[in-house]
Amino acid sequence: MAIILGIESSCDETGVAIYSHENGLIANKIYTQIPLHQEYGGVVPELASRDHIKRIIPLIDEAIKEANINKTDINAISYTNGPGLNGALLVGSGVAVSIGYALNIPVIPIHHMEGHLLSTLLSDDNIEAPFIALLVSGGHSQIIKVTQIGEYELIGDTLDDAAGEAFDKTAKMLGLPYPGGKYIAELALKAKHDIYNLPRPMLHSKDLQMSFSGLKTAVLTLINTLTKNQTILDEATKANLSLSIEEAITDVLVSKIELASKITGIKKVVISGGVSSNLKLRNKFDKISQLKTYYPPLKFCTDNGAMIAIAGAIRYNLRKYDYKFNVKPRFKLTELDKIP
Ligand code: KG4
Ligand code: ZN
């Protein structure tokens, strides 16, 4: 039995959470930098690192208070060591390793995407491997075959943009704020039909590769045509475009997972990462009766500390005491240590 403090700082959210083997998630604190980056239309790495530095210790204090424990009750610290922004990762790792050193407890580096994958265990559903995982975030669109927790085989990937990136870039073209996925989803609710029928890249490629940059180009071309006679898009056109973008991206993701299930013979699917909060995506998956789908609770789809704390709790038995830190901005999920 142990109490694990989890720290996430790979991008634009400072997340701190405490997970107890006995009582589950006992504290969860998050500070989002999104408003800070919005005026630049995307994350500014240097500003992200500076803001993590400001927020991280007060958030840890708040989490300890919320969990109603003392610092010395913490048995291990887990932190995101990659992939992500180098400077942002260094803040979380520096703080985690320093606290670990001071308290003489293990520090456990966590792969950000394994955190997303395991965030599904924060739901009430009981999921056991083998399963397929669709990890869809701002930086990744990956299909993973999970033979057991900790053993990951990459069976599908995007050749260019990630699904979240496709949402964000097309949203930017529509003049929507960063990160655009949720704004596209909101606007799409105001449209009735998928009137533009945008391309579904690699839908019939018979493999598990994905590509979203063609979709981005198609949206740009369409916007240029639509704006020929007017300076800006009206709200109804923006809503119609949002629905068509959402339909195209979600169709590709669903069809690739159906194919992954056919190829592997596995019918259980975990869908996680920021894009898994998309309700249309969930809706389409839930309609496929041959698949049993699992999602993280909505509040744990986008980056958070709870996913790093639970991943740390699962990896606690590896008991790493390494007080050197080595962040890996391009860390691959297939390079992880096995869980004994
Ligand atoms: O996992 P995440 O918080 O950060 C990364 O690890 O990248 O994912 C962020 C991504 C962004 O691209 C954002 O637009 C997308 O998740 N996202 C959504 C929705 N909410 C967040 N995409 C589509 N629909 C949503 N409701
Ligand atoms: Zn993420």
Tab-separated table of N, CA and C in Angstrom, residues 94-184:
chain	number	residue	atom	x	y	z
A	94	GLY	N	12.336	18.312	-12.376
A	94	GLY	CA	13.228	18.927	-11.386
A	94	GLY	C	12.576	18.945	-10.009
A	95	VAL	N	11.313	19.339	-9.976
A	95	VAL	CA	10.606	19.421	-8.687
A	95	VAL	C	10.402	18.014	-8.113
A	96	ALA	N	9.993	17.066	-8.970
A	96	ALA	CA	9.729	15.695	-8.486
A	96	ALA	C	10.994	15.069	-7.910
A	97	VAL	N	12.089	15.202	-8.649
A	97	VAL	CA	13.331	14.570	-8.200
A	97	VAL	C	13.835	15.251	-6.915
A	98	SER	N	13.692	16.569	-6.820
A	98	SER	CA	14.159	17.269	-5.610
A	98	SER	C	13.358	16.838	-4.386
A	99	ILE	N	12.025	16.747	-4.558
A	99	ILE	CA	11.205	16.327	-3.403
A	99	ILE	C	11.537	14.873	-3.040
A	100	GLY	N	11.705	14.050	-4.076
A	100	GLY	CA	12.045	12.643	-3.825
A	100	GLY	C	13.352	12.519	-3.058
A	101	TYR	N	14.331	13.322	-3.469
A	101	TYR	CA	15.652	13.303	-2.823
A	101	TYR	C	15.535	13.764	-1.368
A	102	ALA	N	14.759	14.846	-1.164
A	102	ALA	CA	14.619	15.390	0.189
A	102	ALA	C	13.901	14.396	1.114
A	103	LEU	N	12.883	13.721	0.568
A	103	LEU	CA	12.112	12.792	1.416
A	103	LEU	C	12.691	11.377	1.393
A	104	ASN	N	13.718	11.184	0.556
A	104	ASN	CA	14.340	9.863	0.400
A	104	ASN	C	13.332	8.791	-0.020
A	105	ILE	N	12.538	9.133	-1.028
A	105	ILE	CA	11.537	8.195	-1.549
A	105	ILE	C	11.745	8.018	-3.064
A	106	PRO	N	11.192	6.951	-3.653
A	106	PRO	CA	11.403	6.734	-5.087
A	106	PRO	C	10.754	7.803	-5.948
A	107	VAL	N	11.393	8.086	-7.079
A	107	VAL	CA	10.750	8.910	-8.102
A	107	VAL	C	10.570	8.039	-9.343
A	108	ILE	N	9.410	8.139	-9.953
A	108	ILE	CA	9.053	7.219	-11.035
A	108	ILE	C	8.745	8.024	-12.295
A	109	PRO	N	9.626	7.961	-13.309
A	109	PRO	CA	9.332	8.683	-14.551
A	109	PRO	C	8.198	8.009	-15.306
A	110	ILE	N	7.283	8.798	-15.848
A	110	ILE	CA	6.108	8.246	-16.545
A	110	ILE	C	6.043	8.786	-17.967
A	111	HIS	N	5.746	7.900	-18.907
A	111	HIS	CA	5.508	8.299	-20.295
A	111	HIS	C	4.121	8.948	-20.356
A	112	HIS	N	4.075	10.158	-20.904
A	112	HIS	CA	2.819	10.918	-20.939
A	112	HIS	C	1.666	10.107	-21.572
A	113	MET	N	1.965	9.387	-22.667
A	113	MET	CA	0.890	8.662	-23.349
A	113	MET	C	0.466	7.418	-22.566
A	114	GLU	N	1.381	6.845	-21.775
A	114	GLU	CA	0.943	5.748	-20.896
A	114	GLU	C	0.008	6.319	-19.833
A	115	GLY	N	0.301	7.556	-19.392
A	115	GLY	CA	-0.607	8.228	-18.458
A	115	GLY	C	-1.999	8.349	-19.065
A	116	HIS	N	-2.078	8.825	-20.318
A	116	HIS	CA	-3.395	8.922	-20.973
A	116	HIS	C	-4.066	7.549	-21.035
A	117	LEU	N	-3.281	6.558	-21.447
A	117	LEU	CA	-3.847	5.206	-21.590
A	117	LEU	C	-4.413	4.716	-20.246
A	118	LEU	N	-3.640	4.913	-19.175
A	118	LEU	CA	-4.068	4.395	-17.871
A	118	LEU	C	-5.120	5.285	-17.201
A	119	SER	N	-5.335	6.490	-17.734
A	119	SER	CA	-6.362	7.373	-17.147
A	119	SER	C	-7.735	6.707	-17.222
A	120	THR	N	-7.884	5.763	-18.140
A	120	THR	CA	-9.151	5.034	-18.264
A	120	THR	C	-9.451	4.260	-16.979
A	121	LEU	N	-8.396	3.873	-16.253
A	121	LEU	CA	-8.606	3.133	-15.002
A	121	LEU	C	-9.172	4.033	-13.905
A	122	LEU	N	-9.229	5.349	-14.164
A	122	LEU	CA	-9.848	6.257	-13.187
A	122	LEU	C	-11.373	6.221	-13.309
A	123	SER	N	-11.885	5.511	-14.319
A	123	SER	CA	-13.342	5.355	-14.440
A	123	SER	C	-13.742	4.150	-13.581
A	124	ASP	N	-15.045	3.898	-13.467
A	124	ASP	CA	-15.486	2.778	-12.629
A	124	ASP	C	-15.363	1.438	-13.355
A	125	ASP	N	-15.168	1.514	-14.686
A	125	ASP	CA	-15.115	0.276	-15.459
A	125	ASP	C	-13.886	-0.547	-15.108
A	126	ASN	N	-14.077	-1.828	-15.139
A	126	ASN	CA	-12.969	-2.724	-14.883
A	126	ASN	C	-12.447	-3.225	-16.224
A	127	ILE	N	-11.285	-2.799	-16.591
A	127	ILE	CA	-10.771	-3.224	-17.904
A	127	ILE	C	-9.504	-4.053	-17.756
A	128	GLU	N	-9.519	-5.189	-18.425
A	128	GLU	CA	-8.338	-6.054	-18.347
A	128	GLU	C	-7.760	-6.272	-19.735
A	129	ALA	N	-6.428	-6.320	-19.824
A	129	ALA	CA	-5.744	-6.589	-21.108
A	129	ALA	C	-6.015	-8.045	-21.500
A	130	PRO	N	-5.973	-8.396	-22.783
A	130	PRO	CA	-5.561	-7.555	-23.897
A	130	PRO	C	-6.653	-6.609	-24.366
A	131	PHE	N	-6.226	-5.436	-24.815
A	131	PHE	CA	-7.146	-4.495	-25.450
A	131	PHE	C	-6.375	-3.636	-26.458
A	132	ILE	N	-7.152	-2.925	-27.281
A	132	ILE	CA	-6.535	-1.990	-28.221
A	132	ILE	C	-6.686	-0.611	-27.586
A	133	ALA	N	-5.693	0.251	-27.736
A	133	ALA	CA	-5.847	1.626	-27.239
A	133	ALA	C	-5.732	2.603	-28.404
A	134	LEU	N	-6.698	3.497	-28.482
A	134	LEU	CA	-6.607	4.606	-29.434
A	134	LEU	C	-6.223	5.833	-28.617
A	135	LEU	N	-4.990	6.286	-28.806
A	135	LEU	CA	-4.502	7.441	-28.042
A	135	LEU	C	-4.538	8.659	-28.944
A	136	VAL	N	-5.460	9.544	-28.655
A	136	VAL	CA	-5.652	10.695	-29.548
A	136	VAL	C	-5.541	12.004	-28.763
A	137	SER	N	-4.431	12.703	-29.015
A	137	SER	CA	-4.216	13.954	-28.284
A	137	SER	C	-3.787	15.025	-29.280
A	138	GLY	N	-3.257	16.124	-28.752
A	138	GLY	CA	-2.805	17.196	-29.635
A	138	GLY	C	-1.557	16.795	-30.421
A	139	GLY	N	-0.742	15.917	-29.846
A	139	GLY	CA	0.510	15.553	-30.495
A	139	GLY	C	0.543	14.138	-31.044
A	140	HIS	N	-0.413	13.296	-30.674
A	140	HIS	CA	-0.371	11.886	-31.056
A	140	HIS	C	-1.705	11.366	-31.559
A	141	SER	N	-1.640	10.463	-32.542
A	141	SER	CA	-2.801	9.641	-32.924
A	141	SER	C	-2.241	8.260	-33.108
A	142	GLN	N	-2.317	7.452	-32.080
A	142	GLN	CA	-1.666	6.151	-32.151
A	142	GLN	C	-2.640	5.040	-31.801
A	143	ILE	N	-2.434	3.905	-32.474
A	143	ILE	CA	-3.208	2.714	-32.130
A	143	ILE	C	-2.220	1.715	-31.531
A	144	ILE	N	-2.512	1.286	-30.320
A	144	ILE	CA	-1.570	0.449	-29.579
A	144	ILE	C	-2.247	-0.877	-29.234
A	145	LYS	N	-1.511	-1.957	-29.422
A	145	LYS	CA	-2.013	-3.248	-28.944
A	145	LYS	C	-1.422	-3.471	-27.549
A	146	VAL	N	-2.311	-3.585	-26.569
A	146	VAL	CA	-1.846	-3.731	-25.189
A	146	VAL	C	-2.030	-5.191	-24.790
A	147	THR	N	-0.926	-5.924	-24.687
A	147	THR	CA	-1.043	-7.334	-24.301
A	147	THR	C	-1.151	-7.441	-22.780
A	148	GLN	N	-0.449	-6.596	-22.095
A	148	GLN	CA	-0.672	-6.398	-20.664
A	148	GLN	C	-0.235	-4.984	-20.330
A	149	ILE	N	-0.693	-4.478	-19.178
A	149	ILE	CA	-0.335	-3.098	-18.840
A	149	ILE	C	1.200	-3.013	-18.806
A	150	GLY	N	1.745	-2.066	-19.558
A	150	GLY	CA	3.201	-1.915	-19.613
A	150	GLY	C	3.803	-2.502	-20.873
A	151	GLU	N	3.040	-3.332	-21.597
A	151	GLU	CA	3.575	-3.907	-22.842
A	151	GLU	C	2.788	-3.404	-24.025
A	152	TYR	N	3.394	-2.527	-24.784
A	152	TYR	CA	2.675	-1.795	-25.806
A	152	TYR	C	3.295	-2.000	-27.177
A	153	GLU	N	2.456	-2.410	-28.114
A	153	GLU	CA	2.936	-2.554	-29.495
A	153	GLU	C	2.223	-1.504	-30.345
A	154	LEU	N	3.013	-0.677	-31.000
A	154	LEU	CA	2.438	0.366	-31.858
A	154	LEU	C	1.987	-0.281	-33.165
A	155	ILE	N	0.661	-0.300	-33.413
A	155	ILE	CA	0.193	-0.952	-34.649
A	155	ILE	C	-0.395	0.061	-35.645
A	156	GLY	N	-0.561	1.304	-35.217
A	156	GLY	CA	-1.067	2.325	-36.141
A	156	GLY	C	-0.629	3.697	-35.680
A	157	ASP	N	-0.400	4.581	-36.645
A	157	ASP	CA	0.100	5.914	-36.277
A	157	ASP	C	-0.322	6.898	-37.362
A	158	THR	N	-0.140	8.175	-37.092
A	158	THR	CA	-0.426	9.142	-38.147
A	158	THR	C	0.870	9.444	-38.912
A	159	LEU	N	0.725	9.659	-40.197
A	159	LEU	CA	1.907	9.951	-41.014
A	159	LEU	C	2.292	11.424	-40.904
A	160	ASP	N	1.330	12.238	-40.456
A	160	ASP	CA	1.625	13.681	-40.367
A	160	ASP	C	0.958	14.276	-39.124
A	161	ASP	N	-0.142	15.001	-39.299
A	161	ASP	CA	-0.770	15.655	-38.148
A	161	ASP	C	-1.496	14.644	-37.254
A	162	ALA	N	-1.550	14.940	-35.964
A	162	ALA	CA	-2.366	14.138	-35.044
A	162	ALA	C	-3.826	14.597	-35.173
A	163	ALA	N	-4.748	13.769	-34.675
A	163	ALA	CA	-6.173	14.117	-34.777
A	163	ALA	C	-6.463	15.448	-34.060
A	164	GLY	N	-5.885	15.619	-32.863
A	164	GLY	CA	-6.108	16.860	-32.117
A	164	GLY	C	-5.537	18.058	-32.865
A	165	GLU	N	-4.385	17.818	-33.486
A	165	GLU	CA	-3.737	18.882	-34.265
A	165	GLU	C	-4.633	19.275	-35.452
A	166	ALA	N	-5.275	18.273	-36.069
A	166	ALA	CA	-6.183	18.545	-37.204
A	166	ALA	C	-7.358	19.398	-36.727
A	167	PHE	N	-7.898	19.058	-35.549
A	167	PHE	CA	-8.969	19.891	-34.977
A	167	PHE	C	-8.445	21.308	-34.743
A	168	ASP	N	-7.260	21.402	-34.123
A	168	ASP	CA	-6.742	22.724	-33.737
A	168	ASP	C	-6.411	23.599	-34.947
A	169	LYS	N	-5.801	22.967	-35.966
A	169	LYS	CA	-5.393	23.773	-37.128
A	169	LYS	C	-6.598	24.221	-37.947
A	170	THR	N	-7.592	23.342	-38.109
A	170	THR	CA	-8.768	23.749	-38.880
A	170	THR	C	-9.596	24.773	-38.079
A	171	ALA	N	-9.604	24.605	-36.755
A	171	ALA	CA	-10.316	25.579	-35.920
A	171	ALA	C	-9.696	26.971	-36.088
A	172	LYS	N	-8.383	26.998	-36.152
A	172	LYS	CA	-7.670	28.269	-36.329
A	172	LYS	C	-8.096	28.924	-37.646
A	173	MET	N	-8.258	28.090	-38.692
A	173	MET	CA	-8.695	28.633	-39.994
A	173	MET	C	-10.097	29.236	-39.891
A	174	LEU	N	-10.898	28.693	-38.970
A	174	LEU	CA	-12.256	29.225	-38.789
A	174	LEU	C	-12.272	30.412	-37.837
A	175	GLY	N	-11.099	30.767	-37.331
A	175	GLY	CA	-11.017	31.910	-36.404
A	175	GLY	C	-11.426	31.546	-34.982
A	176	LEU	N	-11.372	30.250	-34.648
A	176	LEU	CA	-11.765	29.827	-33.297
A	176	LEU	C	-10.544	29.841	-32.370
A	177	PRO	N	-10.775	29.957	-31.050
A	177	PRO	CA	-9.640	30.021	-30.116
A	177	PRO	C	-8.874	28.695	-30.046
A	178	TYR	N	-7.660	28.765	-29.488
A	178	TYR	CA	-6.819	27.581	-29.248
A	178	TYR	C	-7.130	27.017	-27.864
A	179	PRO	N	-7.126	25.730	-27.639
A	179	PRO	CA	-7.088	24.651	-28.605
A	179	PRO	C	-8.488	24.401	-29.159
A	180	GLY	N	-8.573	24.235	-30.478
A	180	GLY	CA	-9.858	24.365	-31.160
A	180	GLY	C	-10.816	23.184	-31.094
A	181	GLY	N	-10.350	21.998	-30.660
A	181	GLY	CA	-11.209	20.807	-30.698
A	181	GLY	C	-12.565	21.026	-30.058
A	182	LYS	N	-12.554	21.561	-28.858
A	182	LYS	CA	-13.833	21.698	-28.150
A	182	LYS	C	-14.724	22.770	-28.794
A	183	TYR	N	-14.111	23.782	-29.417
A	183	TYR	CA	-14.920	24.826	-30.073
A	183	TYR	C	-15.550	24.288	-31.357
A	184	ILE	N	-14.808	23.436	-32.086
A	184	ILE	CA	-15.375	22.787	-33.278
A	184	ILE	C	-16.570	21.931	-32.833
